[in-house]
Amino acid sequence: MATGVQRASQLTVADLKGRVDPDWCPGCGDFGVLAAIQKALVELQIANHNVVAISGIGCSSNLPGYINTYGMHTLHGRALAVATGLKLANHELTVLVTGGDGDGFGIGGNHFVHTMRRNVDLLYIVMDNQIYGLTTGQTSPTSRVGMKTKSMPFGNIEAPVNPISLALAAGATFVGRGFSGDQKHLTDLIKQGIEHKGFSFLDVFSPCVTYNHDNTYQWYRPRVKKLEDDSAYDAGDWTSAMEKSLLWGEEIPIGKFFERTDLPALHAAEPVLNEGPLLYGDPRVPADVARGFIEELM
Ligand SMILES: Cc1ncc(C[n+]2csc(CCOP(=O)(O)OP(=O)(O)O)c2C)c(N)n1
Ligand code: SF4
C-alpha cells in the first residue's frame, strides 16, 4: 500500500509558525532551512496535523519547536531510530527528521547508515555547518582538515566524512544537497524529498555564523553549482552521483545527486504493515479476537 500524503486545504506559512520564535543567532543558516520546510509543506499543501518533525540535540535540532506540526525533540543522535518506530506504527504520517552534522554523522552515524539501508520512508535534513554549534564550536565529523576550532586549536587533523558518498554507499534511494542561502532551490529539493517513497537524505550547507568562520555564505556562494544546470547529468545513474559527490573545492555540486524508485520502502516490504498502519491494529486479526487475546492476558 502506498503511503498516503494527506492534503490540506489552504495551508499557509502563517499556519506553520511555531509557538515560540527561534532563538538561533541572527544570520544562522538554520533560519533558511526552517523557512524552506514551511514553504515546501505549503506548496505541497500537506495537512500539518499529519506531519511529525523529529530531531536529536543541537541548535539545528531545536527546529521542531519552531514549526506548527507534531514533533519530538529526542536524544542526541537518536532521532532516526525514533522516527523509524513512528513511521512503522503509522506510515500514513509525513515524517521529517532534522538535526546537525554532529548529531547525524557523529553520535548518530550508526542509525544514519541503517536507516538508509532499510529504506525507511522519511525525509532526513541535516543542517550541516561543519561544527558543533550548541556546545560552542568544537570540531564535527564534517569539519575540514586544518580548520581551527575550540577542540582543535592547532587545526583539525581528522579527515571529514563525505555525507553524500556515504549515503550513496549505504543505499539511500534519494540523495541531495542544498544551501540555505538558496531558498528556492532548497524548497524544491525538500518537496522532492517529501514526495519520494523511501529514505530521502538532504545535506544542507547551513552556515554557523558564530563559530565557523571558514564555511561562510560568502565562501559558499561562488562555489555551489546546481546539478540541474547540467542537462547531461542523469540523477538515475549511481556511478555519476558517486563521482559528483567527490567534488569539493572551487566547484561544489548541490541539487539532486541520485534517486531510484524501484525499491519498496520498509513498511511496504513488510506484508502486515503493507496492509495498513499498525496503529489501527493488525488488519488480519478481527477486533473481537484481538480483544479476547488482551482479556486473556489480563
Ligand atoms: C549523549 C550526549 N552527548 C553529548 C551531548 C552534548 N551535545 C549536545 S549538542 C552536541 C553537538 C551539536 O552539534 P550538531 O549536531 O552539529 O548541531 P548544531 O548545534 O551545530 O546545529 C553535543 C556534542 C549530548 N547532549 N548528549
Ligand atoms: S551557534 Fe551557530 S548553529 Fe547555533 S544558532 Fe548560532 S549560528 Fe546557528
Short mmCIF file of C-alpha atoms and ligand atoms in Angstrom, two decimals:
data_model
loop_
_atom_site.label_atom_id
_atom_site.label_comp_id
_atom_site.label_asym_id
_atom_site.label_seq_id
_atom_site.Cartn_x
_atom_site.Cartn_y
_atom_site.Cartn_z
CA MET A 1 0.00 0.00 0.00
CA ALA A 2 1.40 3.39 -0.93
CA THR A 3 1.86 5.94 1.83
CA GLY A 4 -0.98 8.41 1.56
CA VAL A 5 0.09 12.02 1.94
CA GLN A 6 -2.87 13.89 3.47
CA ARG A 7 -3.50 17.15 1.65
CA ALA A 8 -4.65 20.30 3.38
CA SER A 9 -6.92 22.95 2.09
CA GLN A 10 -5.39 26.41 2.09
CA LEU A 11 -2.45 25.81 4.43
CA THR A 12 -0.35 28.96 4.73
CA VAL A 13 3.13 29.71 6.10
CA ALA A 14 1.42 31.53 9.00
CA ASP A 15 -0.33 28.28 9.96
CA LEU A 16 3.08 26.63 10.30
CA LYS A 17 4.54 29.22 12.66
CA GLY A 18 5.65 27.60 15.93
CA ARG A 19 4.56 28.74 19.39
CA VAL A 20 7.98 30.26 20.07
CA ASP A 21 10.33 32.14 17.78
CA PRO A 22 13.71 30.55 17.00
CA ASP A 23 16.49 31.60 19.38
CA TRP A 24 19.18 30.95 16.77
CA CYS A 25 21.89 33.62 16.37
CA PRO A 26 20.95 36.34 13.84
CA GLY A 27 22.09 35.12 10.41
CA CYS A 28 22.26 31.41 11.34
CA GLY A 29 21.70 29.24 8.27
CA ASP A 30 19.02 27.26 10.09
CA PHE A 31 16.52 30.10 9.56
CA GLY A 32 16.67 29.48 5.82
CA VAL A 33 16.10 25.75 6.29
CA LEU A 34 13.06 26.30 8.54
CA ALA A 35 11.57 28.74 6.02
CA ALA A 36 12.18 26.30 3.15
CA ILE A 37 10.49 23.43 5.04
CA GLN A 38 7.45 25.64 5.75
CA LYS A 39 7.30 26.74 2.13
CA ALA A 40 7.57 23.18 0.86
CA LEU A 41 4.68 22.00 3.08
CA VAL A 42 2.58 24.92 1.87
CA GLU A 43 3.39 24.34 -1.79
CA LEU A 44 2.55 20.65 -1.40
CA GLN A 45 -0.48 21.52 0.77
CA ILE A 46 0.26 18.74 3.27
CA ALA A 47 -2.07 18.81 6.27
CA ASN A 48 0.13 19.84 9.21
CA HIS A 49 -1.71 17.56 11.67
CA ASN A 50 -0.31 14.70 9.59
CA VAL A 51 3.31 15.87 9.75
CA VAL A 52 5.78 14.96 12.52
CA ALA A 53 9.15 16.72 12.83
CA ILE A 54 11.65 14.72 14.86
CA SER A 55 15.11 15.80 15.96
CA GLY A 56 18.08 14.95 18.17
CA ILE A 57 20.03 17.59 20.12
CA GLY A 58 21.80 20.68 18.79
CA CYS A 59 20.95 24.20 17.62
CA SER A 60 19.51 22.71 14.42
CA SER A 61 17.68 20.04 16.41
CA ASN A 62 15.61 22.76 18.08
CA LEU A 63 13.70 23.14 14.79
CA PRO A 64 10.62 21.03 15.71
CA GLY A 65 9.84 23.60 18.40
CA TYR A 66 9.62 26.34 15.78
CA ILE A 67 7.11 24.77 13.41
CA ASN A 68 3.43 24.04 13.93
CA THR A 69 3.36 20.31 13.24
CA TYR A 70 3.55 17.41 15.65
CA GLY A 71 7.09 16.94 16.82
CA MET A 72 9.55 15.19 19.09
CA HIS A 73 12.83 16.55 20.39
CA THR A 74 14.57 13.28 21.24
CA LEU A 75 18.10 12.29 22.33
CA HIS A 76 21.40 13.30 20.77
CA GLY A 77 21.90 11.13 17.66
CA ARG A 78 18.73 9.07 18.14
CA ALA A 79 16.19 10.91 16.01
CA LEU A 80 16.26 8.41 13.15
CA ALA A 81 15.59 5.47 15.49
CA VAL A 82 12.55 7.22 16.97
CA ALA A 83 11.39 8.26 13.50
CA THR A 84 11.65 4.68 12.24
CA GLY A 85 9.39 3.46 15.07
CA LEU A 86 6.91 6.23 14.39
CA LYS A 87 6.81 5.58 10.67
CA LEU A 88 6.26 1.85 11.17
CA ALA A 89 3.46 2.47 13.68
CA ASN A 90 1.69 4.83 11.29
CA HIS A 91 3.10 5.03 7.80
CA GLU A 92 0.41 7.49 6.75
CA LEU A 93 2.33 10.24 8.54
CA THR A 94 4.74 12.54 6.73
CA VAL A 95 7.90 12.21 8.80
CA LEU A 96 10.64 14.86 8.71
CA VAL A 97 13.84 14.38 10.67
CA THR A 98 16.09 17.38 11.26
CA GLY A 99 19.41 17.84 13.01
CA GLY A 100 23.06 18.74 12.73
CA ASP A 101 26.19 17.11 11.34
CA GLY A 102 27.40 16.23 14.84
CA ASP A 103 24.06 14.71 15.74
CA GLY A 104 23.64 12.81 12.46
CA PHE A 105 27.13 11.79 11.37
CA GLY A 106 28.88 11.58 14.76
CA ILE A 107 26.89 10.10 17.61
CA GLY A 108 24.04 9.15 15.23
CA GLY A 109 26.23 7.74 12.45
CA ASN A 110 25.16 4.17 13.10
CA HIS A 111 21.45 5.00 12.78
CA PHE A 112 22.18 7.03 9.66
CA VAL A 113 23.64 4.02 7.84
CA HIS A 114 20.98 1.53 8.94
CA THR A 115 18.00 3.78 8.27
CA MET A 116 19.26 4.24 4.72
CA ARG A 117 19.81 0.56 4.06
CA ARG A 118 16.28 -0.14 5.39
CA ASN A 119 14.79 2.49 3.08
CA VAL A 120 12.53 3.93 5.79
CA ASP A 121 10.12 6.35 4.15
CA LEU A 122 11.08 9.70 5.65
CA LEU A 123 12.98 12.87 4.79
CA TYR A 124 16.18 13.46 6.75
CA ILE A 125 17.50 17.02 6.58
CA VAL A 126 20.94 17.64 8.07
CA MET A 127 21.79 21.28 8.70
CA ASP A 128 25.47 20.83 8.01
CA ASN A 129 27.52 23.70 9.47
CA GLN A 130 30.73 21.67 9.87
CA ILE A 131 30.88 22.43 13.60
CA TYR A 132 29.14 21.74 16.91
CA GLY A 133 27.11 24.92 17.35
CA LEU A 134 25.14 24.28 20.55
CA THR A 135 28.19 23.25 22.56
CA THR A 136 30.04 26.37 21.35
CA GLY A 137 32.27 25.41 18.47
CA GLN A 138 34.03 22.06 18.62
CA THR A 139 35.19 20.11 15.55
CA SER A 140 32.46 17.97 13.95
CA PRO A 141 32.64 14.96 11.59
CA THR A 142 32.37 17.30 8.57
CA SER A 143 34.98 19.86 9.68
CA ARG A 144 37.73 20.21 7.08
CA VAL A 145 41.36 19.28 7.77
CA GLY A 146 43.21 22.31 9.13
CA MET A 147 40.12 24.07 10.44
CA LYS A 148 40.83 25.68 13.79
CA THR A 149 38.16 25.08 16.41
CA LYS A 150 37.84 25.14 20.17
CA SER A 151 38.71 21.40 20.35
CA MET A 152 41.43 21.60 17.66
CA PRO A 153 43.17 24.96 18.26
CA PHE A 154 46.13 23.99 16.04
CA GLY A 155 43.86 22.80 13.21
CA ASN A 156 41.72 19.69 12.65
CA ILE A 157 43.82 16.62 11.80
CA GLU A 158 40.92 14.24 11.05
CA ALA A 159 39.63 13.61 7.51
CA PRO A 160 35.96 14.61 7.22
CA VAL A 161 33.02 12.34 6.46
CA ASN A 162 31.58 12.83 2.98
CA PRO A 163 27.83 12.62 3.72
CA ILE A 164 26.78 12.33 0.06
CA SER A 165 29.19 9.47 -0.76
CA LEU A 166 28.27 7.74 2.49
CA ALA A 167 24.55 7.97 1.74
CA LEU A 168 25.06 6.61 -1.77
CA ALA A 169 27.19 3.73 -0.48
CA ALA A 170 24.67 2.87 2.23
CA GLY A 171 21.85 2.54 -0.30
CA ALA A 172 19.84 5.74 0.19
CA THR A 173 17.22 5.93 -2.54
CA PHE A 174 17.14 9.77 -2.70
CA VAL A 175 20.26 11.84 -2.09
CA GLY A 176 20.53 15.60 -2.44
CA ARG A 177 22.43 18.64 -1.21
CA GLY A 178 21.09 22.13 -0.65
CA PHE A 179 22.32 25.51 0.55
CA SER A 180 20.34 27.61 2.99
CA GLY A 181 21.48 30.67 1.03
CA ASP A 182 19.38 29.50 -1.95
CA GLN A 183 15.92 29.00 -0.51
CA LYS A 184 14.01 28.48 -3.74
CA HIS A 185 16.33 25.66 -4.77
CA LEU A 186 16.22 24.18 -1.26
CA THR A 187 12.41 24.32 -1.14
CA ASP A 188 12.26 22.40 -4.39
CA LEU A 189 14.63 19.73 -3.04
CA ILE A 190 12.58 19.38 0.14
CA LYS A 191 9.41 18.94 -1.91
CA GLN A 192 11.05 16.20 -3.94
CA GLY A 193 12.36 14.54 -0.78
CA ILE A 194 8.91 14.52 0.83
CA GLU A 195 7.29 13.07 -2.28
CA HIS A 196 9.93 10.34 -2.67
CA LYS A 197 8.66 6.99 -1.34
CA GLY A 198 11.62 5.73 0.64
CA PHE A 199 14.56 7.25 2.51
CA SER A 200 15.38 10.77 1.34
CA PHE A 201 18.53 12.46 2.51
CA LEU A 202 19.34 16.15 2.17
CA ASP A 203 22.67 17.51 3.35
CA VAL A 204 22.17 21.27 3.62
CA PHE A 205 25.01 23.78 3.95
CA SER A 206 23.69 25.90 6.79
CA PRO A 207 26.41 28.29 7.98
CA CYS A 208 27.10 28.73 11.70
CA VAL A 209 27.84 32.44 11.70
CA THR A 210 29.11 32.39 15.29
CA TYR A 211 31.65 29.56 15.41
CA ASN A 212 32.58 28.58 11.83
CA HIS A 213 34.48 31.42 10.16
CA ASP A 214 35.69 29.22 7.28
CA ASN A 215 32.48 27.92 5.65
CA THR A 216 30.51 31.14 5.42
CA TYR A 217 27.78 32.28 2.99
CA GLN A 218 30.48 34.25 1.15
CA TRP A 219 32.66 31.15 0.90
CA TYR A 220 29.85 29.00 -0.49
CA ARG A 221 28.18 31.40 -2.91
CA PRO A 222 30.76 31.33 -5.74
CA ARG A 223 31.38 27.59 -5.28
CA VAL A 224 27.93 25.97 -5.25
CA LYS A 225 26.86 24.76 -8.71
CA LYS A 226 23.46 23.26 -9.38
CA LEU A 227 23.45 19.77 -10.87
CA GLU A 228 20.18 20.68 -12.59
CA ASP A 229 22.04 23.25 -14.71
CA ASP A 230 23.90 20.41 -16.44
CA SER A 231 21.31 18.94 -18.81
CA ALA A 232 23.52 15.89 -19.38
CA TYR A 233 23.54 14.94 -15.69
CA ASP A 234 21.46 11.81 -15.01
CA ALA A 235 20.31 11.51 -11.36
CA GLY A 236 19.33 7.90 -12.04
CA ASP A 237 22.98 6.94 -12.54
CA TRP A 238 24.56 5.90 -9.22
CA THR A 239 28.14 5.94 -10.57
CA SER A 240 27.82 9.52 -11.85
CA ALA A 241 26.35 10.53 -8.50
CA MET A 242 29.29 9.00 -6.65
CA GLU A 243 31.74 10.82 -8.94
CA LYS A 244 29.98 14.15 -8.37
CA SER A 245 29.91 13.54 -4.61
CA LEU A 246 33.71 13.60 -4.54
CA LEU A 247 33.94 17.16 -5.90
CA TRP A 248 34.97 19.72 -3.30
CA GLY A 249 36.82 22.99 -3.71
CA GLU A 250 36.29 25.58 -6.44
CA GLU A 251 33.16 23.70 -7.50
CA ILE A 252 30.78 22.07 -5.04
CA PRO A 253 27.67 20.46 -6.55
CA ILE A 254 24.25 20.99 -4.99
CA GLY A 255 20.92 19.55 -6.12
CA LYS A 256 19.58 16.05 -6.59
CA PHE A 257 22.53 13.66 -6.90
CA PHE A 258 20.56 10.43 -7.08
CA GLU A 259 17.09 8.92 -7.00
CA ARG A 260 15.79 5.43 -7.57
CA THR A 261 12.14 4.48 -7.26
CA ASP A 262 12.24 0.73 -7.86
CA LEU A 263 12.78 -0.37 -4.24
CA PRO A 264 9.92 -0.63 -1.71
CA ALA A 265 10.07 1.40 1.47
CA LEU A 266 10.46 -0.67 4.65
CA HIS A 267 6.76 -0.62 5.57
CA ALA A 268 5.77 -1.59 2.03
CA ALA A 269 8.16 -4.56 2.04
CA GLU A 270 6.62 -5.97 5.23
CA PRO A 271 3.38 -7.87 4.49
CA VAL A 272 1.42 -6.96 7.63
CA LEU A 273 2.43 -3.29 7.60
CA ASN A 274 1.69 -3.12 3.92
CA GLU A 275 -1.97 -3.87 4.70
CA GLY A 276 -2.33 -0.76 6.87
CA PRO A 277 -0.78 1.18 9.77
CA LEU A 278 -0.23 -0.87 12.95
CA LEU A 279 -1.82 2.00 14.82
CA TYR A 280 -5.18 0.67 13.66
CA GLY A 281 -4.30 -2.89 14.74
CA ASP A 282 -3.14 -5.90 12.76
CA PRO A 283 -5.58 -5.89 9.85
CA ARG A 284 -5.53 -9.69 9.73
CA VAL A 285 -6.79 -10.07 13.32
CA PRO A 286 -10.52 -9.27 13.78
CA ALA A 287 -11.16 -6.77 16.57
CA ASP A 288 -13.10 -9.23 18.80
CA VAL A 289 -10.31 -11.83 18.54
CA ALA A 290 -7.70 -9.18 19.44
CA ARG A 291 -9.85 -8.12 22.44
CA GLY A 292 -10.07 -11.78 23.52
CA PHE A 293 -6.26 -12.05 23.49
CA ILE A 294 -5.93 -8.95 25.62
CA GLU A 295 -8.55 -10.13 28.15
CA GLU A 296 -6.78 -13.48 28.45
CA LEU A 297 -3.50 -11.70 29.18
CA MET A 298 -5.15 -9.66 31.91
C1 LIG B 1 24.79 11.83 24.69
C2 LIG B 1 25.18 13.26 24.53
N1 LIG B 1 26.46 13.56 24.24
C3 LIG B 1 26.83 14.85 24.05
C4 LIG B 1 25.90 15.84 24.18
C5 LIG B 1 26.36 17.28 24.00
N2 LIG B 1 25.95 17.83 22.73
C6 LIG B 1 24.77 18.47 22.58
S1 LIG B 1 24.54 19.05 21.04
C7 LIG B 1 26.06 18.47 20.54
C8 LIG B 1 26.58 18.68 19.14
C9 LIG B 1 25.80 19.66 18.36
O1 LIG B 1 26.32 19.77 17.06
P1 LIG B 1 25.45 19.47 15.78
O2 LIG B 1 24.71 18.21 15.90
O3 LIG B 1 26.33 19.60 14.60
O4 LIG B 1 24.34 20.61 15.80
P2 LIG B 1 24.42 22.19 15.76
O5 LIG B 1 24.35 22.65 17.20
O6 LIG B 1 25.71 22.58 15.11
O7 LIG B 1 23.24 22.60 14.99
C10 LIG B 1 26.72 17.82 21.58
C11 LIG B 1 28.04 17.21 21.49
C12 LIG B 1 24.57 15.48 24.47
N3 LIG B 1 23.60 16.39 24.55
N4 LIG B 1 24.24 14.19 24.63
S1 SF4 B 2 25.74 28.83 17.40
FE1 SF4 B 2 25.87 28.59 15.16
S2 SF4 B 2 24.45 26.91 14.68
FE2 SF4 B 2 23.95 27.65 16.75
S3 SF4 B 2 22.33 29.20 16.44
FE3 SF4 B 2 24.30 30.27 16.49
S4 SF4 B 2 24.88 30.43 14.32
FE4 SF4 B 2 23.33 28.84 14.45
#
